[in-house]
Each structure stands twice: as C-alpha cells, then as structure tokens.
XYZ file of N, CA and C in Angstrom:
621
model
N 37.885 16.589 -9.900
C 39.028 16.551 -8.968
C 40.000 15.434 -9.259
N 39.511 14.287 -9.633
C 40.415 13.134 -9.896
C 41.377 13.438 -11.063
N 40.856 14.105 -12.075
C 41.750 14.426 -13.196
C 42.839 15.390 -12.788
N 42.510 16.301 -11.857
C 43.518 17.250 -11.346
C 44.565 16.500 -10.492
N 44.113 15.456 -9.820
C 45.086 14.642 -9.051
C 46.022 13.902 -9.993
N 45.472 13.375 -11.076
C 46.322 12.732 -12.102
C 47.334 13.690 -12.675
N 46.834 14.896 -13.018
C 47.780 15.891 -13.609
C 48.859 16.309 -12.593
N 48.513 16.343 -11.316
C 49.480 16.687 -10.287
C 50.571 15.653 -10.151
N 50.182 14.362 -10.196
C 51.141 13.288 -10.138
C 52.009 13.260 -11.350
N 51.469 13.569 -12.468
C 52.281 13.640 -13.709
C 53.319 14.743 -13.621
N 52.887 15.883 -13.095
C 53.812 17.034 -12.957
C 54.917 16.670 -11.957
N 54.582 15.989 -10.858
C 55.573 15.613 -9.855
C 56.613 14.658 -10.462
N 56.198 13.689 -11.224
C 57.129 12.738 -11.836
C 57.966 13.410 -12.907
N 57.437 14.314 -13.648
C 58.177 14.981 -14.728
C 59.273 15.896 -14.087
N 59.005 16.481 -12.949
C 59.965 17.333 -12.291
C 61.055 16.524 -11.562
N 60.596 15.456 -10.916
C 61.519 14.730 -10.018
C 62.185 13.506 -10.651
N 61.487 12.866 -11.625
C 61.971 11.620 -12.165
C 62.865 11.813 -13.364
N 62.412 12.605 -14.346
C 63.146 12.703 -15.599
C 64.597 13.138 -15.462
N 64.943 14.071 -14.582
C 66.350 14.422 -14.474
C 67.263 13.300 -13.997
N 66.700 12.241 -13.398
C 67.509 11.157 -12.851
C 67.647 9.957 -13.829
N 67.075 10.082 -15.020
C 67.047 8.914 -15.904
C 68.064 8.935 -17.019
N 68.867 9.967 -17.126
C 69.747 10.093 -18.273
C 70.782 8.995 -18.306
N 71.176 8.444 -17.138
C 72.218 7.422 -17.085
C 71.734 6.089 -17.664
N 70.443 5.826 -17.625
C 69.943 4.500 -18.045
C 69.034 4.650 -19.267
N 68.408 5.806 -19.421
C 67.539 6.032 -20.539
C 67.971 7.327 -21.279
N 68.796 7.199 -22.281
C 69.298 8.423 -22.944
C 68.151 9.272 -23.519
N 67.079 8.662 -23.899
C 65.962 9.465 -24.427
C 64.856 9.556 -23.387
N 65.259 9.885 -22.156
C 64.284 9.902 -21.032
C 63.172 10.899 -21.196
N 63.457 11.921 -22.061
C 62.406 12.947 -22.233
C 61.140 12.334 -22.877
N 61.264 11.172 -23.470
C 60.121 10.561 -24.123
C 59.417 9.541 -23.298
N 59.773 9.402 -22.028
C 59.097 8.415 -21.197
C 57.621 8.825 -21.037
N 56.767 7.820 -21.010
C 55.333 8.051 -20.932
C 54.869 7.880 -19.505
N 53.959 8.749 -19.062
C 53.298 8.600 -17.776
C 51.826 8.326 -18.074
N 51.403 7.106 -17.823
C 50.073 6.677 -18.267
C 49.198 6.328 -17.041
N 47.893 6.603 -17.182
C 46.919 6.249 -16.156
C 45.981 5.128 -16.611
N 46.401 4.439 -17.715
C 45.597 3.379 -18.246
C 45.710 2.122 -17.348
N 44.736 1.226 -17.489
C 44.780 -0.052 -16.783
C 45.955 -0.872 -17.257
N 46.722 -1.479 -16.327
C 47.911 -2.271 -16.721
C 47.543 -3.656 -17.204
N 46.688 -3.719 -18.195
C 46.277 -5.020 -18.661
C 47.142 -5.529 -19.819
N 46.720 -6.592 -20.466
C 47.545 -7.181 -21.506
C 47.749 -6.316 -22.717
N 46.916 -5.254 -22.885
C 47.028 -4.376 -24.020
C 47.935 -3.131 -23.745
N 48.362 -3.008 -22.465
C 49.095 -1.784 -22.076
C 50.345 -1.604 -22.953
N 51.145 -2.619 -23.050
C 52.454 -2.489 -23.724
C 52.330 -2.214 -25.216
N 51.143 -2.592 -25.822
C 50.956 -2.332 -27.223
C 50.288 -1.016 -27.532
N 49.613 -0.479 -26.549
C 48.831 0.754 -26.748
C 49.504 1.998 -26.163
N 50.506 1.812 -25.276
C 51.163 2.947 -24.620
C 52.613 2.964 -25.100
N 53.106 4.157 -25.464
C 54.506 4.289 -25.862
C 55.435 3.995 -24.695
N 56.372 3.087 -24.927
C 57.305 2.642 -23.908
C 58.642 3.308 -24.085
N 59.454 3.476 -22.986
C 59.175 3.066 -21.622
C 58.075 3.948 -20.979
N 57.518 3.389 -19.916
C 56.381 4.128 -19.298
C 56.346 3.824 -17.801
N 55.719 4.775 -17.116
C 55.336 4.584 -15.727
C 53.824 4.545 -15.701
N 53.264 3.490 -15.147
C 51.802 3.368 -15.077
C 51.286 3.707 -13.679
N 50.302 4.613 -13.648
C 49.666 5.049 -12.432
C 48.168 4.722 -12.502
N 47.779 3.545 -12.025
C 46.460 3.083 -12.199
C 45.610 3.348 -10.933
N 44.639 4.221 -11.033
C 43.786 4.556 -9.889
C 42.759 3.407 -9.724
N 42.926 2.611 -8.687
C 42.070 1.426 -8.530
C 41.097 1.532 -7.396
N 41.183 2.515 -6.531
C 40.272 2.577 -5.403
C 40.126 4.004 -4.901
N 38.850 4.408 -4.660
C 38.551 5.745 -4.115
C 37.512 5.532 -3.028
N 37.865 5.972 -1.759
C 36.938 5.760 -0.657
C 37.179 6.810 0.427
N 36.163 7.063 1.247
C 36.336 8.006 2.383
C 37.226 7.360 3.407
N 38.109 8.188 3.962
C 38.964 7.781 5.113
C 38.182 7.997 6.374
N 37.583 6.922 6.903
C 36.764 7.044 8.061
C 37.529 7.372 9.343
N 38.792 7.021 9.384
C 39.656 7.338 10.568
C 39.806 8.837 10.727
N 39.732 9.559 9.595
C 39.905 11.031 9.637
C 38.604 11.805 9.612
N 37.494 11.099 9.764
C 36.168 11.767 9.686
C 35.971 12.610 10.906
N 35.515 13.813 10.698
C 35.102 14.744 11.806
C 33.631 15.088 11.712
N 32.998 15.056 12.893
C 31.544 15.305 12.902
C 31.180 16.711 13.391
N 32.213 17.517 13.733
C 31.938 18.818 14.277
C 31.842 19.842 13.113
N 30.688 20.473 13.014
C 30.475 21.499 11.981
C 31.062 22.826 12.435
N 31.390 23.689 11.502
C 31.845 25.017 11.849
C 30.877 26.054 11.331
N 31.149 27.327 11.700
C 30.320 28.418 11.275
C 31.210 29.484 10.583
N 30.823 29.907 9.392
C 31.572 30.856 8.631
C 30.773 32.198 8.600
N 31.346 33.285 9.105
C 30.652 34.539 9.155
C 30.526 35.143 7.788
N 29.351 35.673 7.497
C 29.096 36.302 6.215
C 29.113 37.836 6.343
N 29.176 38.561 5.211
C 29.223 39.997 5.234
C 27.919 40.639 5.698
N 26.820 39.913 5.658
C 25.552 40.476 6.043
C 25.227 40.165 7.517
N 26.269 39.933 8.308
C 26.140 39.629 9.753
C 25.339 38.369 10.037
N 25.399 37.456 9.082
C 24.805 36.112 9.374
C 25.956 35.122 9.401
N 25.656 33.889 9.719
C 26.662 32.843 9.764
C 26.150 31.649 8.974
N 27.059 30.995 8.232
C 26.630 29.835 7.459
C 27.309 28.631 8.065
N 26.512 27.624 8.354
C 27.009 26.356 8.834
C 27.870 25.681 7.790
N 29.085 25.194 8.190
C 29.980 24.611 7.224
C 30.268 23.158 7.669
N 30.033 22.247 6.716
C 30.340 20.863 6.973
C 31.840 20.630 6.944
N 32.356 19.802 7.827
C 33.805 19.551 7.795
C 34.243 18.861 6.487
N 35.514 19.000 6.163
C 36.043 18.364 4.963
C 35.811 16.883 4.985
N 35.584 16.327 3.789
C 35.531 14.881 3.644
C 36.914 14.445 3.179
N 37.567 13.610 3.948
C 38.908 13.101 3.562
C 38.702 11.807 2.699
N 39.240 11.876 1.503
C 39.073 10.799 0.583
C 40.422 10.191 0.196
N 40.502 8.882 0.362
C 41.733 8.177 -0.040
C 41.655 7.776 -1.517
N 42.658 8.137 -2.284
C 42.765 7.759 -3.698
C 44.028 6.898 -3.854
N 43.799 5.575 -4.147
C 44.907 4.626 -4.174
C 45.345 4.321 -5.572
N 46.625 4.423 -5.809
C 47.188 4.134 -7.142
C 48.078 2.907 -7.076
N 48.041 2.047 -8.069
C 48.962 0.966 -8.298
C 49.948 1.396 -9.350
N 51.208 1.486 -8.963
C 52.262 2.008 -9.833
C 53.062 0.877 -10.447
N 53.305 0.930 -11.747
C 54.120 -0.083 -12.420
C 55.099 0.595 -13.388
N 56.122 -0.105 -13.733
C 57.150 0.383 -14.701
C 57.212 -0.582 -15.871
N 57.349 0.026 -17.049
C 57.338 -0.756 -18.301
C 58.532 -0.324 -19.166
N 59.339 -1.307 -19.578
C 60.456 -1.037 -20.486
C 60.045 -1.466 -21.905
N 60.845 -1.066 -22.880
C 60.561 -1.464 -24.280
C 60.639 -2.989 -24.452
N 61.590 -3.571 -23.767
C 61.756 -5.026 -23.812
C 61.121 -5.632 -22.599
N 60.137 -6.457 -22.751
C 59.417 -7.014 -21.603
C 60.335 -7.858 -20.671
N 61.498 -8.252 -21.190
C 62.416 -9.083 -20.383
C 63.475 -8.172 -19.721
N 63.408 -6.863 -19.945
C 64.365 -5.972 -19.373
C 63.992 -5.586 -17.971
N 64.104 -6.540 -17.033
C 63.770 -6.280 -15.633
C 64.665 -5.228 -15.012
N 65.855 -5.118 -15.463
C 66.815 -4.171 -14.838
C 66.297 -2.759 -14.983
N 65.865 -2.377 -16.180
C 65.339 -1.066 -16.413
C 64.091 -0.812 -15.610
N 63.222 -1.769 -15.563
C 61.974 -1.610 -14.804
C 62.210 -1.463 -13.333
N 63.180 -2.220 -12.804
C 63.476 -2.108 -11.365
C 64.121 -0.746 -11.081
N 64.906 -0.257 -12.009
C 65.535 1.071 -11.826
C 64.442 2.140 -11.782
N 63.525 2.061 -12.717
C 62.441 3.050 -12.748
C 61.584 2.975 -11.468
N 61.245 1.784 -11.014
C 60.513 1.638 -9.814
C 61.196 2.186 -8.601
N 62.493 1.927 -8.508
C 63.270 2.440 -7.435
C 63.291 3.993 -7.378
N 63.394 4.631 -8.531
C 63.398 6.066 -8.557
C 62.051 6.611 -8.211
N 60.970 5.994 -8.687
C 59.614 6.431 -8.325
C 59.388 6.239 -6.821
N 59.793 5.128 -6.301
C 59.621 4.856 -4.866
C 60.306 5.969 -4.019
N 61.513 6.372 -4.420
C 62.213 7.387 -3.653
C 61.438 8.722 -3.667
N 60.822 9.035 -4.818
C 60.082 10.295 -4.910
C 58.897 10.283 -3.956
N 58.137 9.146 -3.935
C 56.951 9.156 -3.073
C 57.261 8.974 -1.610
N 58.437 8.419 -1.298
C 58.865 8.380 0.095
C 59.427 9.696 0.558
N 59.835 10.522 -0.360
C 60.416 11.837 -0.038
C 59.378 12.798 0.508
N 58.147 12.717 0.036
C 57.122 13.661 0.422
C 56.060 13.005 1.342
N 55.742 13.710 2.419
C 54.598 13.347 3.230
C 53.308 13.959 2.751
N 53.489 15.035 1.979
C 52.374 15.714 1.288
C 52.833 16.243 -0.010
N 51.948 16.343 -0.955
C 52.326 16.863 -2.279
C 52.733 18.345 -2.146
N 53.819 18.770 -2.826
C 54.195 20.205 -2.722
C 53.100 21.085 -3.358
N 52.779 22.111 -2.668
C 51.694 22.972 -3.133
C 51.984 23.582 -4.536
N 53.193 23.950 -4.883
C 53.436 24.549 -6.209
C 53.077 23.645 -7.361
N 53.043 22.346 -7.167
C 52.703 21.461 -8.311
C 51.240 21.092 -8.395
N 50.465 21.494 -7.417
C 49.030 21.129 -7.433
C 48.309 21.739 -8.612
N 47.468 20.931 -9.247
C 46.780 21.352 -10.460
C 45.301 21.562 -10.184
N 44.648 22.459 -10.951
C 43.240 22.582 -10.950
C 42.646 22.990 -9.555
N 41.584 22.288 -9.213
C 40.853 22.652 -7.978
C 41.695 22.302 -6.741
N 42.696 21.456 -6.862
C 43.513 21.141 -5.703
C 44.219 22.362 -5.139
N 44.461 23.350 -5.996
C 45.090 24.566 -5.545
C 44.229 25.338 -4.563
N 42.912 25.154 -4.645
C 41.968 25.889 -3.800
C 41.568 25.164 -2.543
N 41.925 23.873 -2.466
C 41.520 23.110 -1.270
C 42.377 23.572 -0.067
N 41.753 23.701 1.129
C 42.504 24.242 2.254
C 43.539 23.289 2.848
N 43.311 21.990 2.688
C 44.216 21.029 3.324
C 45.238 20.472 2.314
N 46.435 20.213 2.726
C 47.423 19.627 1.823
C 47.010 18.145 1.470
N 47.550 17.666 0.358
C 47.257 16.279 -0.054
C 48.295 15.353 0.541
N 47.847 14.473 1.442
C 48.760 13.606 2.134
C 49.215 12.438 1.248
N 50.480 12.027 1.445
C 51.056 10.952 0.658
C 51.398 9.767 1.568
N 50.930 8.588 1.265
C 51.277 7.391 1.989
C 51.739 6.355 0.986
N 53.007 6.030 0.948
C 53.563 5.078 0.021
C 53.967 3.795 0.744
N 54.052 2.682 -0.035
C 54.501 1.393 0.514
C 53.586 0.850 1.593
N 52.339 1.299 1.628
C 51.397 0.719 2.566
C 50.710 -0.460 1.867
N 50.200 -1.395 2.661
C 49.518 -2.546 2.086
C 48.335 -2.150 1.176
N 48.237 -2.854 0.079
C 47.154 -2.552 -0.895
C 45.937 -3.349 -0.527
N 44.752 -2.819 -0.805
C 43.526 -3.553 -0.593
C 43.261 -4.590 -1.709
N 44.150 -4.626 -2.709
C 44.010 -5.521 -3.780
C 44.621 -6.901 -3.446
N 44.028 -7.932 -3.964
C 44.640 -9.221 -3.998
C 45.374 -9.310 -5.363
N 46.682 -9.128 -5.320
C 47.403 -8.945 -6.566
C 47.302 -10.171 -7.535
N 47.225 -11.378 -6.932
C 47.100 -12.547 -7.782
C 45.806 -12.509 -8.559
N 44.741 -12.216 -7.882
C 43.385 -12.069 -8.570
C 43.407 -10.936 -9.519
N 44.081 -9.834 -9.144
C 44.091 -8.632 -9.959
C 44.762 -8.915 -11.328
N 45.933 -9.494 -11.327
C 46.624 -9.772 -12.573
C 45.894 -10.806 -13.377
N 45.321 -11.755 -12.738
C 44.541 -12.782 -13.471
C 43.325 -12.171 -14.153
N 42.644 -11.231 -13.435
C 41.474 -10.612 -14.052
C 41.837 -9.793 -15.256
N 43.023 -9.125 -15.194
C 43.435 -8.238 -16.311
C 44.024 -9.028 -17.446
N 44.394 -10.285 -17.224
C 45.010 -11.071 -18.264
C 46.433 -10.713 -18.559
N 47.087 -9.962 -17.661
C 48.469 -9.585 -17.830
C 49.408 -10.387 -16.997
N 50.702 -10.231 -17.258
C 51.722 -10.901 -16.467
C 52.010 -10.107 -15.209
N 52.219 -10.811 -14.092
C 52.536 -10.095 -12.862
C 53.758 -9.222 -12.982
N 53.706 -8.068 -12.365
C 54.844 -7.125 -12.345
C 55.103 -6.611 -10.957
N 56.257 -6.074 -10.746
C 56.552 -5.369 -9.465
C 55.621 -4.163 -9.384
N 54.997 -3.989 -8.258
C 54.051 -2.869 -8.078
C 54.409 -2.069 -6.828
N 54.016 -0.822 -6.850
C 54.145 0.084 -5.732
C 52.749 0.674 -5.414
N 52.352 0.574 -4.195
C 51.035 1.136 -3.814
C 51.248 2.492 -3.179
N 50.452 3.444 -3.636
C 50.567 4.810 -3.091
C 49.115 5.363 -2.879
N 48.841 5.824 -1.694
C 47.546 6.376 -1.375
C 47.638 7.881 -1.049
N 46.870 8.673 -1.764
C 46.828 10.120 -1.531
C 45.495 10.468 -0.890
N 45.600 11.249 0.206
C 44.389 11.633 0.904
C 44.080 13.088 0.637
N 42.897 13.332 0.097
C 42.485 14.703 -0.297
C 41.324 15.120 0.609
N 41.437 16.341 1.177
C 40.354 16.898 1.956
C 39.425 17.680 1.037
N 38.257 17.181 0.812
C 37.334 17.762 -0.173
C 36.233 18.583 0.462
N 36.131 19.887 0.190
C 35.002 20.677 0.689
C 33.681 20.195 0.076
N 32.656 20.130 0.881
C 31.377 19.657 0.432
C 30.365 20.762 0.567
N 29.701 21.120 -0.568
C 28.685 22.160 -0.561
C 27.358 21.610 -0.041
N 26.836 22.248 0.975
C 25.562 21.867 1.555
C 24.448 22.801 1.124
N 23.186 22.406 1.367
C 22.081 23.286 1.126
C 22.226 24.496 2.029
N 21.698 25.642 1.584
C 21.810 26.900 2.348
C 21.314 26.728 3.757
N 22.137 26.986 4.732
C 21.770 26.869 6.159
C 22.370 28.086 6.840
N 21.741 29.252 6.625
C 22.272 30.507 7.172
C 21.444 30.963 8.369
N 22.098 31.354 9.411
C 21.395 31.841 10.619
C 21.989 33.186 11.003
N 21.189 34.034 11.716
C 21.712 35.340 12.126
C 22.735 35.148 13.260
N 23.678 36.054 13.321
C 24.668 36.025 14.402
C 24.100 36.793 15.592
N 24.289 36.249 16.812
C 23.869 36.917 18.034
C 24.878 38.026 18.362
N 24.413 39.257 18.319
C 25.317 40.376 18.608
C 25.110 40.925 20.029
N 23.933 40.806 20.589
C 23.667 41.308 21.934
C 22.622 40.406 22.595
N 22.625 40.484 23.896
C 21.682 39.671 24.649
C 20.837 40.508 25.574
N 19.542 40.285 25.619
C 18.677 41.024 26.486
C 18.019 40.035 27.468
N 17.874 40.512 28.683
C 17.276 39.684 29.741
C 16.062 40.442 30.276
N 14.904 39.794 30.246
C 13.715 40.399 30.729
C 13.086 39.520 31.806
N 12.614 40.093 32.885
C 11.998 39.347 33.986
C 10.485 39.561 33.876
N 9.777 38.488 33.670
C 8.320 38.607 33.518
C 7.627 38.714 34.869
N 8.249 38.196 35.904
C 7.683 38.250 37.297
C 8.709 38.907 38.183
N 8.716 40.250 38.281
C 9.713 40.941 39.065
C 9.624 40.482 40.551
N 10.770 40.466 41.164
C 10.774 40.089 42.606
C 10.127 41.199 43.422
N 9.404 40.923 44.481
C 8.841 41.981 45.346
C 9.958 42.739 46.074
N 9.563 43.898 46.562
C 10.542 44.782 47.281
C 11.022 43.993 48.483
N 12.330 43.902 48.598
C 12.920 43.140 49.684
C 12.676 43.784 51.052
N 12.351 45.101 51.040
C 12.086 45.808 52.317
C 10.589 45.782 52.608
N 10.161 44.984 53.534
C 8.720 44.926 53.868
C 8.285 46.105 54.769
N 7.067 46.633 54.535
C 6.547 47.712 55.412
C 5.265 47.299 56.086
N 5.045 47.731 57.252
C 3.843 47.399 58.033
C 3.064 48.619 58.321
N 1.802 48.553 57.894
C 0.924 49.702 58.197
C 0.223 49.450 59.499
N 0.270 50.475 60.388
C -0.422 50.353 61.717
C -1.652 51.193 61.701
C-alpha cells in the first residue's frame, strides 16, 4: 500500500507541478521526485533539481477509530461480520533541492508551488490513485501545513545534513482489514412457541 501511495504522490506532482515550472526551470521535465532520506548524501545521489518526499511516520489515527462492526450479506444467505476501516496517517516531510545548494530562490519557488498543490486538495483525486488505493472505499484525506511530530533540529542533526525549509503533509488512508472467517446465517423468519399454553379464559363449573 505504501508504495502505491508514493506512486500516487509522484503522479500528482507530475500533473500539477511540472506545467508551472517552465518560467524558472527550462528543463523542468527532468526534475526528480525522490522518496529517499534527505540526508547528507541526497544531493550527490539524486539527480537535481528534485522534490524530496520522505515518509517519516506511519500510525493509526485514533481520533477516527470506529468500534462498530458491520455485516455484509453473502450470496448463500449468510452474513459476514466486517471490521471497520483502520484509518492510518502517513506523514511526509517535503523538501526542495536545486542544483546549486546556495540557490535558495529556486528552492523556495519549488516549495511554494508544492505547497499550493497540497493546499488545493482536501483529498487526493480518485483518477490519480495508484494500485490498491483505487479499490479502497474511502478517499485519501490530505492535511498540509500541520505541525510535524518531528523535532526538526534533532532530525537534521541525526541525518548529518544542513537544515532546509520543509513542508509537512499527512495523508490519511482508510485500510480494509481482513479478519478470520466469521460467517453467521441471516435470520429470515421468526417463530414463537409457547411451552405452557394459557388456560381457557372461560371457566366452567360442573354441578
């Protein structure tokens, strides 16, 4: 699933970002969209200019958890208990990289364009969804510019890289979970039987 989410983000940026870069990047068709860690080796191992989309956190969204199970009717007149979708937050740290590490103008331009794209959508457009995401019943929610769970100072120090402007974007995916078979028959009719019938309400007296 995560690789399909990566492919979906790449498709989104190629559709929405590349057409807007001709004014500042004449060879914009060669811009790289990378999911590598933005460490000290990034600029030497990834073709620049580039947009970095680093998936740094995956966790269940407990605020959206539902505990009510559903029942799905089967063709054999049985019903299968269905667990509710698990909402999973996938958080990306987005960075921009120019060919010249001192070219802050280009990097800020790229970040601004990327920011506008993620603010434009509250959910990812269904036509761009890749792989299994096409089959998931719920749309993929987009939350950009929300506080990151990262301590950026510690993050950059741990990676050994120089601090850069970052954009945090969290995508929430509703994932169906397959459970062990739990099939029960459907109740089609109801029968009521009285084991102790009431006596005749009309009493008779023998003389």
